[in-house]
mmCIF file of C-alpha atoms in Angstrom:
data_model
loop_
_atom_site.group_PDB
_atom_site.id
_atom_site.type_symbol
_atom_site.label_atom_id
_atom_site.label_comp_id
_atom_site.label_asym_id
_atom_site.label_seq_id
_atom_site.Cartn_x
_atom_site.Cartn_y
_atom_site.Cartn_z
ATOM 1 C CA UNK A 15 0.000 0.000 0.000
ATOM 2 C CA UNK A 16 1.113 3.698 -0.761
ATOM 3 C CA UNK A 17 0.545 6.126 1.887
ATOM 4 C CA UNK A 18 0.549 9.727 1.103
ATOM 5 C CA UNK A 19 1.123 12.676 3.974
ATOM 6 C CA UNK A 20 -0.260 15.584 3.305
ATOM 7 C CA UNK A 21 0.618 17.235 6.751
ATOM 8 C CA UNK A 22 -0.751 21.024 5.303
ATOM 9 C CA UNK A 23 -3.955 19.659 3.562
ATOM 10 C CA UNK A 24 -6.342 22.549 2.332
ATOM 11 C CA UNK A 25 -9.514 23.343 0.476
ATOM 12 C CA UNK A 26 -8.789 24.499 -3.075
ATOM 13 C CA UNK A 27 -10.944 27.013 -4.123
ATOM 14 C CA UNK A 28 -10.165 27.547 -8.040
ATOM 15 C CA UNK A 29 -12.011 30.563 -10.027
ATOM 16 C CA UNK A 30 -11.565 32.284 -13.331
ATOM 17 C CA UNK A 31 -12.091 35.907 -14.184
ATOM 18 C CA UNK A 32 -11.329 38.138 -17.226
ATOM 19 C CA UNK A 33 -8.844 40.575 -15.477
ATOM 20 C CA UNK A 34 -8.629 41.950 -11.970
ATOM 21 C CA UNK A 35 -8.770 45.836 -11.219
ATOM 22 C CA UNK A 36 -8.411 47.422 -7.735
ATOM 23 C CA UNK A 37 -11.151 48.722 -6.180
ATOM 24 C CA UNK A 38 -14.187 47.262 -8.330
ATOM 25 C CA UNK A 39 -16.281 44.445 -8.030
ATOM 26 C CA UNK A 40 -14.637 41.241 -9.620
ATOM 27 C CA UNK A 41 -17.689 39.110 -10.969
ATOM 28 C CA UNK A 42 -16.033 35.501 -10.925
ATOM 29 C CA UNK A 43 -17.272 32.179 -12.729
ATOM 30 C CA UNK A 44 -16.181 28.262 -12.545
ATOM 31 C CA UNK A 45 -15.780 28.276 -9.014
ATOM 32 C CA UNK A 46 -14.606 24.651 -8.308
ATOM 33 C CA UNK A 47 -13.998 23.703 -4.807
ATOM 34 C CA UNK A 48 -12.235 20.397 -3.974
ATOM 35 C CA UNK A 49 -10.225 18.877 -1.180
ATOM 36 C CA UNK A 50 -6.359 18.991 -1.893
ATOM 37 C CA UNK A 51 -3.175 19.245 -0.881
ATOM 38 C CA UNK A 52 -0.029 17.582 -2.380
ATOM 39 C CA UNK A 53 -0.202 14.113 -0.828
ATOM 40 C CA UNK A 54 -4.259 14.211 -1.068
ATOM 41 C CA UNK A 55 -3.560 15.167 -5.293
ATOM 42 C CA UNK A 56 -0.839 12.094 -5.387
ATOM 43 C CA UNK A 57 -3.420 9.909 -3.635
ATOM 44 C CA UNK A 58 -6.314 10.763 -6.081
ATOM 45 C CA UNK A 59 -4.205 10.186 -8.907
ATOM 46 C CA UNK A 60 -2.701 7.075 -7.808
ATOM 47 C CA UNK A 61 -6.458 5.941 -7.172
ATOM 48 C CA UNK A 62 -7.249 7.239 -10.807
ATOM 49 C CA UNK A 63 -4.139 4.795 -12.325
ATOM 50 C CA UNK A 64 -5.571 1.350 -10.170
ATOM 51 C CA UNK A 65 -3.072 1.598 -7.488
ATOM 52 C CA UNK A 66 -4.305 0.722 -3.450
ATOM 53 C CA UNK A 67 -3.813 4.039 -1.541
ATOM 54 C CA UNK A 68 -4.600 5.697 1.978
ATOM 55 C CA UNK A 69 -4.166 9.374 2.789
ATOM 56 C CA UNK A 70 -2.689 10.416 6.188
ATOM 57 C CA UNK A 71 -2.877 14.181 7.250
ATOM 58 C CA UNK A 72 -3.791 16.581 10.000
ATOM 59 C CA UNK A 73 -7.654 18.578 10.421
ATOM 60 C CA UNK A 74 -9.496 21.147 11.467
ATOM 61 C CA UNK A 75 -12.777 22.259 11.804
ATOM 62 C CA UNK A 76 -15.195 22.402 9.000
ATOM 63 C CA UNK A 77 -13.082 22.190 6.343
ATOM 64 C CA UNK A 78 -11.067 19.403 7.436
ATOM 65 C CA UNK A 79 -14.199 17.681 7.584
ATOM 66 C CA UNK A 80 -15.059 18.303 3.730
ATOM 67 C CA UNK A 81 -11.310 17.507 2.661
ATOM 68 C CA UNK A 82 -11.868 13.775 4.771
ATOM 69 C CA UNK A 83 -15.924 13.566 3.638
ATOM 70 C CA UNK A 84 -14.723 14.734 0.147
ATOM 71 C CA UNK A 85 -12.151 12.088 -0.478
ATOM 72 C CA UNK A 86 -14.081 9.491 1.054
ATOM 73 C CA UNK A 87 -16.419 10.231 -1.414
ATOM 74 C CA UNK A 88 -13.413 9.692 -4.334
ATOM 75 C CA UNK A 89 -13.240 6.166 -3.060
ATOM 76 C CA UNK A 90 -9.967 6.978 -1.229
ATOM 77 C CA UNK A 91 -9.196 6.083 2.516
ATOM 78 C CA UNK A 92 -8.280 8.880 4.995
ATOM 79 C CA UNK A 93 -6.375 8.686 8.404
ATOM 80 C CA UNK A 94 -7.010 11.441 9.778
ATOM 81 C CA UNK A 95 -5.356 13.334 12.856
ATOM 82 C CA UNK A 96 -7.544 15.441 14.354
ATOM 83 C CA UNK A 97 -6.652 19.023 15.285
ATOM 84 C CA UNK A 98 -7.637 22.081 16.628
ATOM 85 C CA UNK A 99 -8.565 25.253 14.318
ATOM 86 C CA UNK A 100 -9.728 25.490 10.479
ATOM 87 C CA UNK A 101 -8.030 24.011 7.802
ATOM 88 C CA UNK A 102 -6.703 26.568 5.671
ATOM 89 C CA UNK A 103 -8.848 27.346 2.618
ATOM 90 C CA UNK A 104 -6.091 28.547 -0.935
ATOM 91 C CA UNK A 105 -7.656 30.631 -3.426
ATOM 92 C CA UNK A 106 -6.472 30.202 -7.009
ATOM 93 C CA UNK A 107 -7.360 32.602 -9.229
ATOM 94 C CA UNK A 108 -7.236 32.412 -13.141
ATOM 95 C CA UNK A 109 -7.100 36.261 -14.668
ATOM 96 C CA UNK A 110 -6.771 35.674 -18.326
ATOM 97 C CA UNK A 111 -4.467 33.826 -20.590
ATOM 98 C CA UNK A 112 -1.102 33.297 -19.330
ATOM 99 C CA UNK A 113 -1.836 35.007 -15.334
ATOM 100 C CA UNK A 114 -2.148 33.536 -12.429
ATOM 101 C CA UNK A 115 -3.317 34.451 -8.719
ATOM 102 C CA UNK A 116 -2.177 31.959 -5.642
ATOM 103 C CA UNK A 117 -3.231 32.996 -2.725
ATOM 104 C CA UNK A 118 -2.233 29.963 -0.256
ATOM 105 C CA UNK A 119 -2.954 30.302 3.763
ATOM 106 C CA UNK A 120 -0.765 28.922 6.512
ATOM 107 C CA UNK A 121 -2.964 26.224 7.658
ATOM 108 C CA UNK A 122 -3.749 25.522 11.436
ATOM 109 C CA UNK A 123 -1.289 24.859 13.804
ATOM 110 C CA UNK A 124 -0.247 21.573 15.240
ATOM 111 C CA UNK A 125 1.522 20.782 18.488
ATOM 112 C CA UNK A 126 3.534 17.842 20.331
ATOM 113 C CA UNK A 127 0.265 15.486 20.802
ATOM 114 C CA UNK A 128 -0.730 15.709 17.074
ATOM 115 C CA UNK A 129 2.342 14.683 15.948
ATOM 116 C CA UNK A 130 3.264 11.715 18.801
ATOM 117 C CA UNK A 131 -0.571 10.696 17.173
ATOM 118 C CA UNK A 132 1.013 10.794 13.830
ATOM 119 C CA UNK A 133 3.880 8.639 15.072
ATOM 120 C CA UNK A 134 1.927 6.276 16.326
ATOM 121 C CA UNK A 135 -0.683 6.153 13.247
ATOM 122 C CA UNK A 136 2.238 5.369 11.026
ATOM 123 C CA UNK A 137 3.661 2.689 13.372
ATOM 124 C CA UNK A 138 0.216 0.895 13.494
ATOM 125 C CA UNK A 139 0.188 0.481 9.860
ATOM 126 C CA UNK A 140 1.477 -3.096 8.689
ATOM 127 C CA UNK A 141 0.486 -2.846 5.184
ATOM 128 C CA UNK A 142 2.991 0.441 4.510
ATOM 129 C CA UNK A 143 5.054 -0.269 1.511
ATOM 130 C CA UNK A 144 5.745 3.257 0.844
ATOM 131 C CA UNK A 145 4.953 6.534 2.227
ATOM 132 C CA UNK A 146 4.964 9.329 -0.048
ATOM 133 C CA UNK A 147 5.464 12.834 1.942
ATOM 134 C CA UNK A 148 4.365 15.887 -0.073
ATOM 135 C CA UNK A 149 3.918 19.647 0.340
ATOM 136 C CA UNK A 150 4.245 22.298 3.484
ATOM 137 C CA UNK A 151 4.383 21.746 6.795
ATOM 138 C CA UNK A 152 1.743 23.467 9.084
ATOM 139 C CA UNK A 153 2.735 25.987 11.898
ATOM 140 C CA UNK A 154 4.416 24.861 15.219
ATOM 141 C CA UNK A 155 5.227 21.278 13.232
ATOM 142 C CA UNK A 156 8.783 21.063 15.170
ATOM 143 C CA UNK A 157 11.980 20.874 13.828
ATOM 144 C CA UNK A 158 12.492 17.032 13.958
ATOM 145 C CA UNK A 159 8.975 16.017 12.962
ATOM 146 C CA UNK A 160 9.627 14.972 9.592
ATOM 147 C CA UNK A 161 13.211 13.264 10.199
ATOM 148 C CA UNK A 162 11.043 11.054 12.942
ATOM 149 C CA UNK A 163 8.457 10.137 10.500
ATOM 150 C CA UNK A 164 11.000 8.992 8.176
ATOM 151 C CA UNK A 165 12.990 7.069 11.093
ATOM 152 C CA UNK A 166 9.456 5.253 11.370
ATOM 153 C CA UNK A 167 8.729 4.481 7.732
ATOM 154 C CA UNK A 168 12.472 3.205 7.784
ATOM 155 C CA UNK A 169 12.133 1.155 11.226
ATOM 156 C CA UNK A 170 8.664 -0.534 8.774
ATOM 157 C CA UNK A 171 11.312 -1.760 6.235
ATOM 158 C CA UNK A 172 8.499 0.493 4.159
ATOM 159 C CA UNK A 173 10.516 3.022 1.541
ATOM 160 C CA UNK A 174 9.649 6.595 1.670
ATOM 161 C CA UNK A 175 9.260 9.715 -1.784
ATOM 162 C CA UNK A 176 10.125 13.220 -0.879
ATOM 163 C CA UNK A 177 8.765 15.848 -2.921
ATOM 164 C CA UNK A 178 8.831 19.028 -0.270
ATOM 165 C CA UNK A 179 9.695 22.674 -1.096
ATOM 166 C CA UNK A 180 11.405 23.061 2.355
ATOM 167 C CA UNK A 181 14.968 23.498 3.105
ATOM 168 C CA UNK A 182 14.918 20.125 5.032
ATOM 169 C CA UNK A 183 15.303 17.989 2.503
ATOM 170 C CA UNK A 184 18.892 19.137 2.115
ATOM 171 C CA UNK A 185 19.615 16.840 5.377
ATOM 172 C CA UNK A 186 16.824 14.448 4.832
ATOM 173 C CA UNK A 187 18.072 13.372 1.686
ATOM 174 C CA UNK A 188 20.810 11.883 3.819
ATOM 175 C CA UNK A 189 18.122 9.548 5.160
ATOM 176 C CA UNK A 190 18.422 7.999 1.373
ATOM 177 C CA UNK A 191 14.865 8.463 0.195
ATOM 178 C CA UNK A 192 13.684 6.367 -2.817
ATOM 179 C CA UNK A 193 12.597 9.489 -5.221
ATOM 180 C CA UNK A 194 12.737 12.890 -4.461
ATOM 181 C CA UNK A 195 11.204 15.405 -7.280
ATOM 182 C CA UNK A 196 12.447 18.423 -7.201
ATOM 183 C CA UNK A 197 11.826 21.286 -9.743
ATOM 184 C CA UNK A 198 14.539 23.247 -10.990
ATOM 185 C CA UNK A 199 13.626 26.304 -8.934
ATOM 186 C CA UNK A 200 13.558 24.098 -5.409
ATOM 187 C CA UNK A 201 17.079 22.687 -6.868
ATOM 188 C CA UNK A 202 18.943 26.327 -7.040
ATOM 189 C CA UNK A 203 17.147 27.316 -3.678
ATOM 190 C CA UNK A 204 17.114 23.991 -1.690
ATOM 191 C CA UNK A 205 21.054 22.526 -2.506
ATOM 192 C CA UNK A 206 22.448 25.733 -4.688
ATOM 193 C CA UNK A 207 22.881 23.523 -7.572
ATOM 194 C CA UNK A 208 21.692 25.254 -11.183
ATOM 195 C CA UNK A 209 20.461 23.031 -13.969
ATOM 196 C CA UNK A 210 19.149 24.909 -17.540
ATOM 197 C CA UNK A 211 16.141 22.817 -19.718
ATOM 198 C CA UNK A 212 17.949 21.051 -22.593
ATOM 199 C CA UNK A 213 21.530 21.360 -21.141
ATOM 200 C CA UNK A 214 21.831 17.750 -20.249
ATOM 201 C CA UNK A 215 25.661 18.219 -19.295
ATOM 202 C CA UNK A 216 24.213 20.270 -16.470
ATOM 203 C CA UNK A 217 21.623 18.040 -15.267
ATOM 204 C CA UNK A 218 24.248 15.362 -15.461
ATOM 205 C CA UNK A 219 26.183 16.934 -12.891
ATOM 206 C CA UNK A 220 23.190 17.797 -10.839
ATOM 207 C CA UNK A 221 22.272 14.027 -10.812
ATOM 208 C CA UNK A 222 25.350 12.674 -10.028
ATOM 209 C CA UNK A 223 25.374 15.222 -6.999
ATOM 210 C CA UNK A 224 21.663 14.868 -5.665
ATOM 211 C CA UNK A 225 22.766 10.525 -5.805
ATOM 212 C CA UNK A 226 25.924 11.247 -3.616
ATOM 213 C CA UNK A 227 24.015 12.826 -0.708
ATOM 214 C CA UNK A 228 21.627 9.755 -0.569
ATOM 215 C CA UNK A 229 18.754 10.124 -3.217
ATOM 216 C CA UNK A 230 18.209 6.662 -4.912
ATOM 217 C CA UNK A 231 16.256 8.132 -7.772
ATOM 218 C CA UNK A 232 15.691 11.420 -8.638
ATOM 219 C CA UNK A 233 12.512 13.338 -11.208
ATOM 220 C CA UNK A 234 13.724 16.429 -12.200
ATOM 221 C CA UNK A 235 10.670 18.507 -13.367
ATOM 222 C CA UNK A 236 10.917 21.815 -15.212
ATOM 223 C CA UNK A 237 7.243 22.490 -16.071
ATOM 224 C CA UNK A 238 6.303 23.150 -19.345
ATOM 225 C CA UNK A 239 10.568 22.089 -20.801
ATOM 226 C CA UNK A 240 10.127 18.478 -19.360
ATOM 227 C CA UNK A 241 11.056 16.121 -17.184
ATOM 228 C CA UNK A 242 14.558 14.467 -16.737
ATOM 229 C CA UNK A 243 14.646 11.023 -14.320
ATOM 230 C CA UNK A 244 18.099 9.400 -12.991
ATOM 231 C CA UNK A 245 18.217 6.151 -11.415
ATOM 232 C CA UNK A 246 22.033 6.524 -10.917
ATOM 233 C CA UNK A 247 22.751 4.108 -13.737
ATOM 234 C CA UNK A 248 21.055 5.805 -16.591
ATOM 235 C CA UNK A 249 19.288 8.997 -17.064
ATOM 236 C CA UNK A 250 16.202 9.948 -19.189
ATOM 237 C CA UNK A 251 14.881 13.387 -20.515
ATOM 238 C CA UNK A 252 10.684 13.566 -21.486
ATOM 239 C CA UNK A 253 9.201 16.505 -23.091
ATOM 240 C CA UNK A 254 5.916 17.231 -24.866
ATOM 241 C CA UNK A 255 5.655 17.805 -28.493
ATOM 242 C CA UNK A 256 2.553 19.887 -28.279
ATOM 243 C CA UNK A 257 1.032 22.928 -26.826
ATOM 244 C CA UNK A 258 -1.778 22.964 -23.675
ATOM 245 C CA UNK A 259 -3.953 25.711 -22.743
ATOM 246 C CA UNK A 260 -2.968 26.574 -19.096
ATOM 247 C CA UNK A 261 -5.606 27.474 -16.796
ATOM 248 C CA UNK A 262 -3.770 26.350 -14.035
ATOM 249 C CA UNK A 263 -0.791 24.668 -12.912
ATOM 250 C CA UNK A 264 -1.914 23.821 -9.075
ATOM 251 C CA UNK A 265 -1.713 20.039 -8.840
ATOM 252 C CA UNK A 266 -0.049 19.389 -12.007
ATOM 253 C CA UNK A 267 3.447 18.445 -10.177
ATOM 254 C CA UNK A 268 1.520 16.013 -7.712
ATOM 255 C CA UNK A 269 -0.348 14.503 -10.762
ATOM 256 C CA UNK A 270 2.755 13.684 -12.789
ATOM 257 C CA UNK A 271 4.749 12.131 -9.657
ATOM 258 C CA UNK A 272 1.312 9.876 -9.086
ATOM 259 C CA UNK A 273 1.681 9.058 -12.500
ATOM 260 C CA UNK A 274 5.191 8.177 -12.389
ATOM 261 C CA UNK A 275 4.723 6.253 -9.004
ATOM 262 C CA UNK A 276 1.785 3.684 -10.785
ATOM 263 C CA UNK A 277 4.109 2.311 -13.335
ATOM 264 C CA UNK A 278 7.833 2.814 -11.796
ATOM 265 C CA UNK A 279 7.143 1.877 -8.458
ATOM 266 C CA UNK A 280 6.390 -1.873 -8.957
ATOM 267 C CA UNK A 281 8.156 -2.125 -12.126
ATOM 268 C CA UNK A 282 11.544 0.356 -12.204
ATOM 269 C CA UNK A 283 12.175 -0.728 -15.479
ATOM 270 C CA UNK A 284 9.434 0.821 -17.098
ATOM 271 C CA UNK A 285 11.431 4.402 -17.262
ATOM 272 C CA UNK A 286 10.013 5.411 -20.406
ATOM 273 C CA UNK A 287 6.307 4.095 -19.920
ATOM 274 C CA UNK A 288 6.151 5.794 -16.921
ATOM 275 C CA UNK A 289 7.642 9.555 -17.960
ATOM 276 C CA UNK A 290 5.113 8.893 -20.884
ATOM 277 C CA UNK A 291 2.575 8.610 -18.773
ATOM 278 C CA UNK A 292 3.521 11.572 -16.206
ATOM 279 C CA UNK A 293 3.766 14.099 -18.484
ATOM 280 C CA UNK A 294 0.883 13.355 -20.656
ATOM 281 C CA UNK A 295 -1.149 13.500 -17.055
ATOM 282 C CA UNK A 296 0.828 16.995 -16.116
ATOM 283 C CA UNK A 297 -0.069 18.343 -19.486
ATOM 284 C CA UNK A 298 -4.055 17.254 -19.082
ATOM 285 C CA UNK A 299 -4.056 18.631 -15.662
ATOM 286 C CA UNK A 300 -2.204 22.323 -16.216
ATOM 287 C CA UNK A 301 -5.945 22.099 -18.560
ATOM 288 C CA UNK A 302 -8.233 21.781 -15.894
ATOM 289 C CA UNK A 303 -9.202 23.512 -12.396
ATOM 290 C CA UNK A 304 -7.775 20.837 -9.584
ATOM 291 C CA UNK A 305 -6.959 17.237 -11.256
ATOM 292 C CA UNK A 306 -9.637 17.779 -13.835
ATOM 293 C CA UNK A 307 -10.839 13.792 -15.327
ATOM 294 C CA UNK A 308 -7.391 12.959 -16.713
ATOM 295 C CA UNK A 309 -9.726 12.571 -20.238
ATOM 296 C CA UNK A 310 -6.774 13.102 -22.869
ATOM 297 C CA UNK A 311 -3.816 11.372 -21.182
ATOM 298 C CA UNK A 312 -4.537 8.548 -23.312
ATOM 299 C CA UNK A 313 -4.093 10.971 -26.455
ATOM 300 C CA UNK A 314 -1.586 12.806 -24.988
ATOM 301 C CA UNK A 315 0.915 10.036 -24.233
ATOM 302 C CA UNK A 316 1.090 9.298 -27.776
ATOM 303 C CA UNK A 317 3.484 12.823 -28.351
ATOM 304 C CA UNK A 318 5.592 12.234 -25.588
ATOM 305 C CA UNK A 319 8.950 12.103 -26.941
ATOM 306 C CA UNK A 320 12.038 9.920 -24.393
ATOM 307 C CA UNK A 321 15.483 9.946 -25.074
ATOM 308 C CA UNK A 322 17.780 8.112 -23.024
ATOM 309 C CA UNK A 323 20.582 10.688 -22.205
ATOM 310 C CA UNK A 324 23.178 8.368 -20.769
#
């Protein structure tokens, strides 16, 4: 079974307008709200693709009970830990072609008893074959909580994926996760190391770097110039030969790791079937508000182009 931790879950709350100007009344349409959050997005997909998933996370109030209710309702488990406050509520706004508002909240606090419940949620579960830890962390998490999750997963003989924007995972990586996916952004800011789309000398380097600090595999995504993967044997470059109308590029990153994750994680030697497969869902999803219904990944795999770079 694949766990997924969404520690920061949040109600999405995606809307469209034709331009924003200060100080008038914004009349909005498409208002879509659904419940999300990184791990929540990798668990829906991963349910999508036929693969047995449960979502762990902590909430709050009201709308941590339609985030729970809400995925329930998508036919996927939830664990939750229950918490004081309201789960944050992130406002994404789509302005016109090519502009984007996020608005994301902090989220409600946790302290030492919701997380010594988390610990002992995640020891209780036998069936833990991987635990895939994505997205923010919510105030007053403390400084060790996600290096004692991981000690946990690891004590399980369960594997764990690492796809966090926080500075942490320059000393979990130590920990010798079995993916990470970082962007190229998170790469510069997170370990100081600069890659450029299409400059697979660079990446090279970058690989062979991210490996020596403990990473078993890495996805390298750089949004709309592809995808490069390294399984420190070999590595592998994806791109798109076609053009998708963004409307918004929220969960697109948690989609294509899902993706990724239903073929690669049973069968690692499906590189190319599974890089086909993420960024045909990525594409579909930058489409939609949220996941969307993944209804032209089938059509899109078929212009995915894979090289093998080395």
């Amino acid at each position: 079974m694949i766990y997924t931790l969404t520690a920061n879950p949040a109600i999405d709350y995606n809307i469209a307008c034709d331009g924003l100007t200060a100080n008038t009344v914004t009349r909005t349409r498409n208002a879509v709200y659904t419940p999300n959050g990184k791990g929540l997005n990798v668990s829906f997909t991963l349910d999508h693709y036929g693969v047995d998933t449960t979502i762990l996370g902590f909430f709050a109030g009201f709308s941590g009970e339609f985030i729970v209710k809400g995925a329930e309702a998508l036919g996927v488990p939830v664990k939750p830990v229950w918490t004081d406050g309201i789960t944050r509520v992130n406002v994404f706004l789509n302005a016109g072609p090519d502009t984007e508002y996020n608005m994301v909240n902090a989220g409600a606090a946790i302290n030492e008893a919701n997380e010594q419940e988390m610990f002992e949620l995640i020891d209780s579960l036998d069936d833990m074959t991987c635990l895939v830890i994505s997205g923010s962390l919510p105030p007053n998490t403390s400084e060790g909580f996600l290096a004692e999750v991981l000690r946990r997963v690891k004590a399980k003989g369960a594997e764990f994926v690492l796809d966090i924007s926080s500075h942490q995972l320059a000393d979990l990586i130590a920990l010798e996760p079995l993916l990470i996916k970082p962007n190229d952004d998170e790469l510069l800011d997170i370990f100081g190391i600069k890659v450029s789309g299409g400059d697979d000398e660079s990446v090279k380097g970058a690989m062979a770097e991210l490996h020596a600090k403990g990473a078993k595999n890495v996805l390298l995504t750089l949004g709309g110039a592809g995808a490069y993967f390294s399984n420190g044997e070999h590595i592998w470059f994806a791109n798109r030969t076609f053009d998708v109308k963004l409307l918004s590029t929220v969960c697109a990153g948690d989609s294509s790791l899902a993706a990724f994750l239903s073929v690669w994680h049973d069968a690692p030697e499906r590189v190319e079937d599974a890089l086909r497969l993420s960024m045909a869902t990525g594409a579909n999803v930058v489409e939609c508000p949220g996941l969307g219904d993944f209804a032209k990944v089938d059509e899109y795999k078929k212009h995915i182009e894979v090289r093998q770079v080395c």
